[in-house]
């Protein structure tokens, strides 16, 4: 059974551009969460979606948005990229909630130049 | 709000020696607690989790953790460290989503 898959694995963008990151959860998992991990830090929560509805949002600006599709896959969009958005973006899926733990993908490494 | 603190940023252990990584939580009721490991440039892998019941939890790769309510701790242990255990370790607690500690980088010396 496939794990959580994320695409692309690496991405280089210019300041001011927009980026879309994609995530496919484990089959049967209905909850997807997005995290940003800056080098040397722990993952920071961005969004959680469950059954296509936003269930939680971390302390990130409105430049960050996400959505979940009927097949439970998800996209994270970041507009007007800043140098500080350079990070590893992690997607995690779970059956329902965080109480049961998450399975993480390998992440998308975004570099903004 | 639930949170976890990992007081050690870096720890160096000799190969074959025992390991203990510290995690302290702040929460009134019995929390759910997790330990994850992250190799460089990779995602996070779940090592073990505590929900309730037996306070000593066994995980993958020979790791275990003990929940101690009196000390608000959930420390990760391994009796004999291998060079392949060198990685960053994160303690986490569900708070809206998973909230992670800042992590402890484990270095293994020959």
PDB file of C-alpha atoms in Angstrom, chain B residues 50-101:
ATOM      1  CA  UNK B  50       1.149   6.587  24.047  1.00  0.00           C
ATOM      2  CA  UNK B  51      -2.607   6.802  24.513  1.00  0.00           C
ATOM      3  CA  UNK B  52      -3.338   5.237  27.893  1.00  0.00           C
ATOM      4  CA  UNK B  53      -2.721   2.068  29.870  1.00  0.00           C
ATOM      5  CA  UNK B  54       0.765   0.635  30.260  1.00  0.00           C
ATOM      6  CA  UNK B  55       3.137   3.526  30.820  1.00  0.00           C
ATOM      7  CA  UNK B  56       6.047   1.764  29.100  1.00  0.00           C
ATOM      8  CA  UNK B  57       5.539   1.820  25.353  1.00  0.00           C
ATOM      9  CA  UNK B  58       7.516  -0.230  22.860  1.00  0.00           C
ATOM     10  CA  UNK B  59       8.206   1.161  19.408  1.00  0.00           C
ATOM     11  CA  UNK B  60      10.035   0.336  16.237  1.00  0.00           C
ATOM     12  CA  UNK B  61      13.809   0.069  15.813  1.00  0.00           C
ATOM     13  CA  UNK B  62      14.292  -1.016  19.439  1.00  0.00           C
ATOM     14  CA  UNK B  63      13.038   2.236  20.968  1.00  0.00           C
ATOM     15  CA  UNK B  64      10.824   2.536  24.021  1.00  0.00           C
ATOM     16  CA  UNK B  65       9.369   5.429  25.991  1.00  0.00           C
ATOM     17  CA  UNK B  66       7.994   5.752  29.491  1.00  0.00           C
ATOM     18  CA  UNK B  67       5.114   8.021  30.449  1.00  0.00           C
ATOM     19  CA  UNK B  68       5.624   9.506  33.931  1.00  0.00           C
ATOM     20  CA  UNK B  69       2.727  11.641  35.063  1.00  0.00           C
ATOM     21  CA  UNK B  70       4.497  12.748  38.248  1.00  0.00           C
ATOM     22  CA  UNK B  71       7.313  14.245  36.155  1.00  0.00           C
ATOM     23  CA  UNK B  72       5.190  15.295  33.141  1.00  0.00           C
ATOM     24  CA  UNK B  73       7.677  13.422  31.015  1.00  0.00           C
ATOM     25  CA  UNK B  74       7.695  11.013  28.092  1.00  0.00           C
ATOM     26  CA  UNK B  75      11.360  10.200  27.586  1.00  0.00           C
ATOM     27  CA  UNK B  76      12.596   8.087  24.698  1.00  0.00           C
ATOM     28  CA  UNK B  77      15.153   5.359  25.402  1.00  0.00           C
ATOM     29  CA  UNK B  78      17.234   2.795  23.592  1.00  0.00           C
ATOM     30  CA  UNK B  79      19.588   0.387  25.353  1.00  0.00           C
ATOM     31  CA  UNK B  80      22.245   0.272  22.626  1.00  0.00           C
ATOM     32  CA  UNK B  81      22.583   2.946  19.947  1.00  0.00           C
ATOM     33  CA  UNK B  82      23.613   2.136  16.384  1.00  0.00           C
ATOM     34  CA  UNK B  83      25.246   4.578  13.975  1.00  0.00           C
ATOM     35  CA  UNK B  84      22.090   4.474  11.843  1.00  0.00           C
ATOM     36  CA  UNK B  85      20.126   6.024  14.739  1.00  0.00           C
ATOM     37  CA  UNK B  86      21.789   9.384  14.067  1.00  0.00           C
ATOM     38  CA  UNK B  87      18.870  11.655  13.176  1.00  0.00           C
ATOM     39  CA  UNK B  88      16.595  14.299  14.650  1.00  0.00           C
ATOM     40  CA  UNK B  89      13.962  13.195  17.125  1.00  0.00           C
ATOM     41  CA  UNK B  90      10.709  15.017  17.802  1.00  0.00           C
ATOM     42  CA  UNK B  91       8.230  14.640  20.598  1.00  0.00           C
ATOM     43  CA  UNK B  92       4.657  15.629  19.679  1.00  0.00           C
ATOM     44  CA  UNK B  93       1.218  16.079  21.207  1.00  0.00           C
ATOM     45  CA  UNK B  94      -2.174  16.583  19.496  1.00  0.00           C
ATOM     46  CA  UNK B  95      -3.151  20.242  19.743  1.00  0.00           C
ATOM     47  CA  UNK B  96      -5.554  21.130  16.926  1.00  0.00           C
ATOM     48  CA  UNK B  97      -3.137  19.198  14.797  1.00  0.00           C
ATOM     49  CA  UNK B  98       0.130  17.667  15.965  1.00  0.00           C
ATOM     50  CA  UNK B  99       2.323  20.131  17.861  1.00  0.00           C
ATOM     51  CA  UNK B 100       6.003  19.283  17.847  1.00  0.00           C
ATOM     52  CA  UNK B 101       8.860  20.072  20.148  1.00  0.00           C
TER      53      UNK B 101
END
